[in-house]
Amino acid sequence: MKKLSIFLILCLLVSFNTLSAQTISLNMNRQPLKVVLKEIQKHTDYKFIYNTTIVDANQLISINVQNGSLKEVLNKMFKDSDITYQISEKLVMLSKKSKTNEIERQKRSGKITDETGGPLIGVAVRNQNSNVISVSDLDGNYTIEAKEGDKLAFSFIGMETFYATVGKSVVVNVPMRTDDILLKDVVITGYQTLSKERTTGSYSIVTSQQLENKLQPSLKSIIEGQTAGVVLTKEGNLEIRGVSTVNGVNTPLIVVDGYPLIGNNVGIESVNPDNIENITVLKDAVAASIYGARASNGVIVITTKSAKKGTFNLTYKGIYQITMKPDLSKLNLATTEDYMDAELDIYNQNPNSSYSSYNSYSRIADYTYLLMAKSKGLISASEADAQIAQLRQNNSLDEVEKYLIKPKQSQQHSFSLSSSTETNQLNTALRYNKEYGNLQNNDNSRFIFDISNTWKPKRWISVRAFANVNYSETNATVEQYSSFTSFGSSSRVLPYTNMYDNSGNPVVWSPVGQRRMSTYETFAGMKDVTYHPETDLDKAMTTSNNLQARLGGDINVSFSDFLTGSIGGSWVKGTSKSQTIYDAESFVMRTAYNDGTDAKNFTTHYIPAGGKIDQSDGEIMSWVLRGQLNYKQNFKGDKHRVSAILGTEISKDTYEYTYLPTRLGYDPISATYNNSFSVYNYNKNTNNMTGSMLFGKAPANIGTISYGNNYGVRDNRFSSWYGNASYEYNNKYIITGSVRLDLTNFFGTDPKYRYKPTWSVGTTYKMAEEEYFSGLKNIFNRFNIRASYGVNGNISLNYTPYLVLAVGSYSTETSGIAYTVNSYPNDQLRWEKTNILDVGVDFAMFNNRLNVALDYYNKKSVDLIVSEQIDYSRGTSTLPQNVGGVTNQGLEVTVSGDVINNSKFKWNSQLIASYNNSNVDYYKVTRNYSSSYTYLTQMVEGYPMDGFWGVRFGKLDDKGNVLYLNSKDELVTNDKLTGADCIYQGHAKPVCEISWTNSFRYKNFEGSFMFVGKFGHTFRKDAFVGSNYNNRHVSERWRQAGDEATTIYPVLNTNGWESFYYPFADVFIGNASFVKLRDLSLGYNLPSSVVKSMGLTNLKVYFQTRNLFYIAAKGIDIDPETAEYDKSGGSGGMINQGYTSLQLRPEFYFGVQISL
Amino acid sequence: MKTKILTLIILSVFLSTSCSKFLDVKPAGKLIVQKGDIVSYDNLMNGSGVLGSGFKNPGSYIMLTDEIEVSDNHNTYNTNDSYIAGHNAYIFKTPYSNPINKDNIWGAFYTVTQTYNCCIDGVNEVKTPETTEEANATIAQATIGRAWSYFTASLLYGPVYKPNGTNSAKVLPYRKTSQVLAPMEDLSTLDEVYANVSKDIHSVLKNVPEVVTGVARFGKVQSYSFLAYYHLFTAKYDSVAYYANKALTMAAEQNGGMDNLFYDMNKFSWADSKVATEPDARYRSSINTAQGTIALSDANMREICLFKYIGITGLCYPSQELLGLFNATTDLRREYFFFEYDGYKGTLGGVAYNDGRRIQNFQSKVAYTSGFTYPEILLMRAEGYARTGKTAEALADLNYLRKFRHKTGTPDLNISGADNIMLEIANERRREIPVCSHKRFADLKRYTKDAGKPWSKSGITHYLRGKSFTKNVDSEYFVIPIANDVIRYNPQWGLEENTTPWSKDFNF
């Protein structure tokens, strides 16, 4: 933190010149103080130190001295000013003269330190009773005259002001703390570091202190609620001010230490949250246009920590987390009794169907099988009835929850070490975290190592080098909880499956096609086909790992006081590997072995004994190179401030991946497989050789047998030129402008579209600096009005101007490797454009006690690449073209204030509200059918981007079928519904998101809690719609004439036709608004005496809990956040809205932080 | 200072570096065909794009033929949307399909022609002098493939073709460009379609390879078969016999003899041993052909000459008229593909319905094609012979097929008179071609011109719920109209949209 503050105090350090004379001759007339001091330094080896908040460095000084000593010069200089000085060895400290009688006061002194115990240099110490001011020296020591009872105020930029009342002791030591709010005043764009006062754009800043008490492992979720306009979506993506593309990249650009993260698996998760100094979110055109064509979705700039000057620090932070077990009753499934009742109903409706399935060796549900077997005489009626009675006693869901599901847990360990000398700043950080999932053998871990060093061998040059190494590993069982809970007619586990005996021991069963069992028995050498999830889980695993190193650095050269330049870059190299292995003893491989037997010769097995392994490998390499010139100069004092940058950047992103062929007969011990197995022959012949394998075809549950050797590469290239400039007049008016040209190898066969610059202009008006504002100055100490406009771009990496073919697999119908057309040529494809207007007001009241930021934005995106429907007589029904348009409009409010702020108790409260409304301006699609509207969410002209569209429920008829209301308010059956009958049912995404954070500090305790609220969106409730009899509402269905008066759930009907319409009825739309206590945390810093006795500088313990409770809208009986719009859903017959996700459960974290 | 200057120079050079070469690469990882790479375009003909993916979904035209009958129960209780068009067609209630719907069959034909157009244009762009022969072979296959697609489409979307008359009805745009956004052609008349098809085939026939890699491609055999089929409609029966004979002779040479182009059904057996005792075992059992290792249900089973998807449907039963064509005791096709099984039954809204046991056609046991099978080519030759007075040759072909289809020992046909032989050939076609496919639909439209002949029908009659419905074959009821959305995209054609209300309510 101090590094930043150093920028803000003028600390003039000059090298010792042995030839300089100790007498000074000066003749300067009305020159700024800092110029005069600089001149003196040329002749002496003294250093000047002063605080700009106390001493005005621009005040004009006149002096004429010939061969005078330093003291003589200083006395003469400050004779008529309010400045006094103090000389200590080779250091001259400037401060203000006392205006009161100093005789009663005696010297008090002490040392000023930061949280780490390091000295703070240049802290202003003001005696509030006498107005005497002093400054701390290089060791953090200060001296000031004060009497008992005087109040001293210690102030330093970036730190909270510390107040002390002088007692009897002459020594007053002062521990100062970093001030979160003030640190927000530095904007880091990745190209520049600016004071927020010097900008015109819209930025949000998150400081390391805001992150420190968030103990969850995911950086994305840590950022949630911290800044206005940045939201974490249901899918886990960060979104800045809505989405402004359809097919393009829709996530923000992440920039770390100045360079964008490009390539696969190089996301924000590769950043160590414990090693972050500052996160700056660039939201509008001014900020983002310097990132040009990839900045449409906003930019998140992350700066990692660097060592504080002259310090040594070693810190360990450890966190353990446990999450409550999921409550499976919240999956909203039918009870065993209701499920069996429905299964019986279905069987009676179409008894042929189960017999057909049985005959074709398919698995049918156990209860249905017993009913069918009983009617066809396959087993006796009494035996069937007895087994059915037994099934009614079981409840698999309870057993899954009790025996299979575990609470999630995680552990995080983080070390950081930093050390700094005059010329080197070294920072290293190491982090390891491991998370354990709800099922055994499911875990993931990540290891992050960072090292950075800044070396400043000469005053005019500095060299920065950094490295980031990430290793992550994921182990997941192929079967997940949904394998045991998504009940369908051929599921292995059904609600009435008996999985455990009374003592909790697993009970095995054979979930294969019932008719297969008798066939297996007639062959020798068949494998056992019994199954139990608990024992089978770890026999089918997907493991993946990812290693990636990012190296980078730059050289900064100062050519003169106003011109600097830098050259730098970053380089990423990474490998990833993913393997799915089915063990030889897994249920899938055992049954595949059996089913892959030759029907006539049981010694011939088309599927060899052993396991199955599928593997893919990927390798990325990407780099960015940049050269930049920076110009910064002030004229006429500081009346005119000009700064500009000019740079160029080239980057390349390459990726190679290989899918190896499926290997069978795999033995993990010897790492061998069956060489004679030919995937090509298997797929070409065996798979379709009806009559040759036991049941005609190859076993379906073995999954895809991949040819492998799929090989792919990517080579994306960008080349850019950019520049920006800013001019500020009299500390009141700022105008800025930026321009950037991006070229890529993706587009641009038509030169008209190749050279397309992005640009921005912006202005800020600091109203509080005006004369006419002086009357309000004691209320508003800052009042800035900002406005900006500009154009950003976005790219869709999926489309090119060329005819692109795709290689498919072997087709048994055409006897060859099938190629298809991937995309038709279009040489007019180009960058998408987003025009952003931003108007903002920032004001601070009561001496920064209350800070308010307001922003209005309008992002108009045009030329969006969408697949426009065309005449299918042209051979394709859609063609991607730059024709889409979307507008996002929004308001953002941040209000932050110190409710209480005294030396004992501090309470800060911050409310952030973001409102975003999108509108589809142009999107040409023909929607004839209601299903053209109801699938997932739809973009419809004149409506929000993520709209839910659906049909209107009328009533159930006297046969239990659904009648809908069409656009003329007539009751119709589903076949009569057309697109015109669909209505808009609300946003799928929240319109308004708020977060309300309260932080407290009392003595050594600190705590905070954050509420998040999401409003204005809707969700589709779970419903029984005719065929999904695994839903809890199946028992409320229509059964006989008259029921239609009391229920909205239709008759059970296996054809599933209603499920294409009814789930999307207005009666199943729920209000998804909620408020949730997202987190609550407590921290305790052990008293420094205790900590010191342990040889430490700091010891802190933490506790945090997340998602303790929520409040939803009236009548909503499930957590809307769980049921919120989920893109992974579908619209098929058994789909059950609200089912696909397990509910969010309360999480508990315990942590400790130790610093040496 | 020297270092500073050096740095400034390096920086300046770097800043002014031009990167045009750096960007001058096509995006990697995407198959953008390079000069000389004919194979990549050739491989497009291995994709399902040439098979007509939408064509395999049953179209309403299927329900217009005399091969099928719909049960009252099915009509009453099956309320599924996709069946409504079929039921409408069965009772000739226009429009058959919902006019708001996209016409997937039209779409499928144009996906096929676009795929072939991409091959032709693509090869023309990347071919080099060294690859001329390879390029010509690919272009030839694609050109004939495109012609086949347009010709088949014209059988559905065009009226009855009058060989000696004027066929000025506008049918479809005969599009020959792969440029998606190129202007849309005007509609070709039926005469123009026929002329284009013939021109396309003959312009490239010399470049067509004799042997092709898969049954979905047009080699010489397939092209000759297509020409034989084409001339069935132009009524040039000597050409029919000529090309069918060329196709059969060449195929026989390539496959080691004529017998290898046919399955002898006398060698067939049921895989499931319980077929003899269990009534439903046939249903679940597959058929062992004992002739080669390729399954009967595979696209490349030995009788298939050209494989393309075909629309077949399961929403009806074979008609009594069709069943009556089979000799129940000697015809093995009747044994293996037509047998009794549970009919349509179930419960809806508490009402139980049941069609009882019905004789049904089990299409899944054998691969069907809208291309050509060798038995069909043989019957085309027979028809060509019969209609040009070569009755002995025609009868020989018939009896040749019959020995594979009837139980060993069944006597040969011994009939005389061209019309009698022609009737038997027409009936044999019905036994061979897929039940309720476009083949019968097209045959009805060409036979109707042979007014007064026993194989010709002027109209088709269907029965439902005790009522009968009859329409003339040579009428708009047997022409599939161009869909409304296609008309809207092409106002220059001057066609009018069909605004007749569409429903499934059968108030008859």
mmCIF file of N, CA and C in Angstrom, chain A residues 615-619 655-661 708-712:
data_model
loop_
_atom_site.group_PDB
_atom_site.id
_atom_site.type_symbol
_atom_site.label_atom_id
_atom_site.label_comp_id
_atom_site.label_asym_id
_atom_site.label_seq_id
_atom_site.Cartn_x
_atom_site.Cartn_y
_atom_site.Cartn_z
ATOM 1 N N GLN A 615 -8.776 -40.513 -23.651
ATOM 2 C CA GLN A 615 -7.842 -39.494 -23.195
ATOM 3 C C GLN A 615 -7.751 -38.365 -24.196
ATOM 4 N N SER A 616 -7.656 -37.180 -23.685
ATOM 5 C CA SER A 616 -7.379 -36.056 -24.570
ATOM 6 C C SER A 616 -6.307 -35.186 -23.954
ATOM 7 N N ASP A 617 -5.486 -34.621 -24.804
ATOM 8 C CA ASP A 617 -4.401 -33.765 -24.351
ATOM 9 C C ASP A 617 -4.490 -32.429 -25.068
ATOM 10 N N GLY A 618 -4.154 -31.403 -24.369
ATOM 11 C CA GLY A 618 -4.168 -30.084 -25.003
ATOM 12 C C GLY A 618 -2.919 -29.323 -24.640
ATOM 13 N N GLU A 619 -2.543 -28.433 -25.496
ATOM 14 C CA GLU A 619 -1.360 -27.631 -25.225
ATOM 15 C C GLU A 619 -1.615 -26.214 -25.715
ATOM 16 N N TYR A 655 -3.339 -23.123 -29.800
ATOM 17 C CA TYR A 655 -3.837 -24.239 -28.990
ATOM 18 C C TYR A 655 -3.801 -25.485 -29.855
ATOM 19 N N GLU A 656 -3.410 -26.558 -29.279
ATOM 20 C CA GLU A 656 -3.412 -27.840 -29.990
ATOM 21 C C GLU A 656 -4.046 -28.873 -29.088
ATOM 22 N N TYR A 657 -4.913 -29.671 -29.628
ATOM 23 C CA TYR A 657 -5.458 -30.738 -28.791
ATOM 24 C C TYR A 657 -5.532 -32.026 -29.587
ATOM 25 N N THR A 658 -5.475 -33.113 -28.869
ATOM 26 C CA THR A 658 -5.532 -34.430 -29.491
ATOM 27 C C THR A 658 -6.450 -35.315 -28.666
ATOM 28 N N TYR A 659 -7.385 -35.926 -29.327
ATOM 29 C CA TYR A 659 -8.160 -36.975 -28.660
ATOM 30 C C TYR A 659 -7.586 -38.304 -29.120
ATOM 31 N N LEU A 660 -7.128 -39.071 -28.177
ATOM 32 C CA LEU A 660 -6.582 -40.375 -28.545
ATOM 33 C C LEU A 660 -7.740 -41.329 -28.784
ATOM 34 N N PRO A 661 -7.502 -42.393 -29.562
ATOM 35 C CA PRO A 661 -8.575 -43.362 -29.778
ATOM 36 C C PRO A 661 -8.964 -44.032 -28.459
ATOM 37 N N GLY A 708 -10.655 -41.360 -32.171
ATOM 38 C CA GLY A 708 -9.511 -40.651 -31.655
ATOM 39 C C GLY A 708 -8.698 -40.053 -32.769
ATOM 40 N N ASN A 709 -7.471 -39.735 -32.394
ATOM 41 C CA ASN A 709 -6.573 -39.048 -33.307
ATOM 42 C C ASN A 709 -7.237 -37.795 -33.857
ATOM 43 N N ASN A 710 -8.296 -37.391 -33.179
ATOM 44 C CA ASN A 710 -8.865 -36.100 -33.517
ATOM 45 C C ASN A 710 -7.833 -35.077 -33.122
ATOM 46 N N TYR A 711 -7.528 -34.265 -34.026
ATOM 47 C CA TYR A 711 -6.459 -33.329 -33.764
ATOM 48 C C TYR A 711 -6.937 -31.945 -34.168
ATOM 49 N N GLY A 712 -6.727 -30.999 -33.318
ATOM 50 C CA GLY A 712 -7.178 -29.662 -33.668
ATOM 51 C C GLY A 712 -6.159 -28.625 -33.265
#
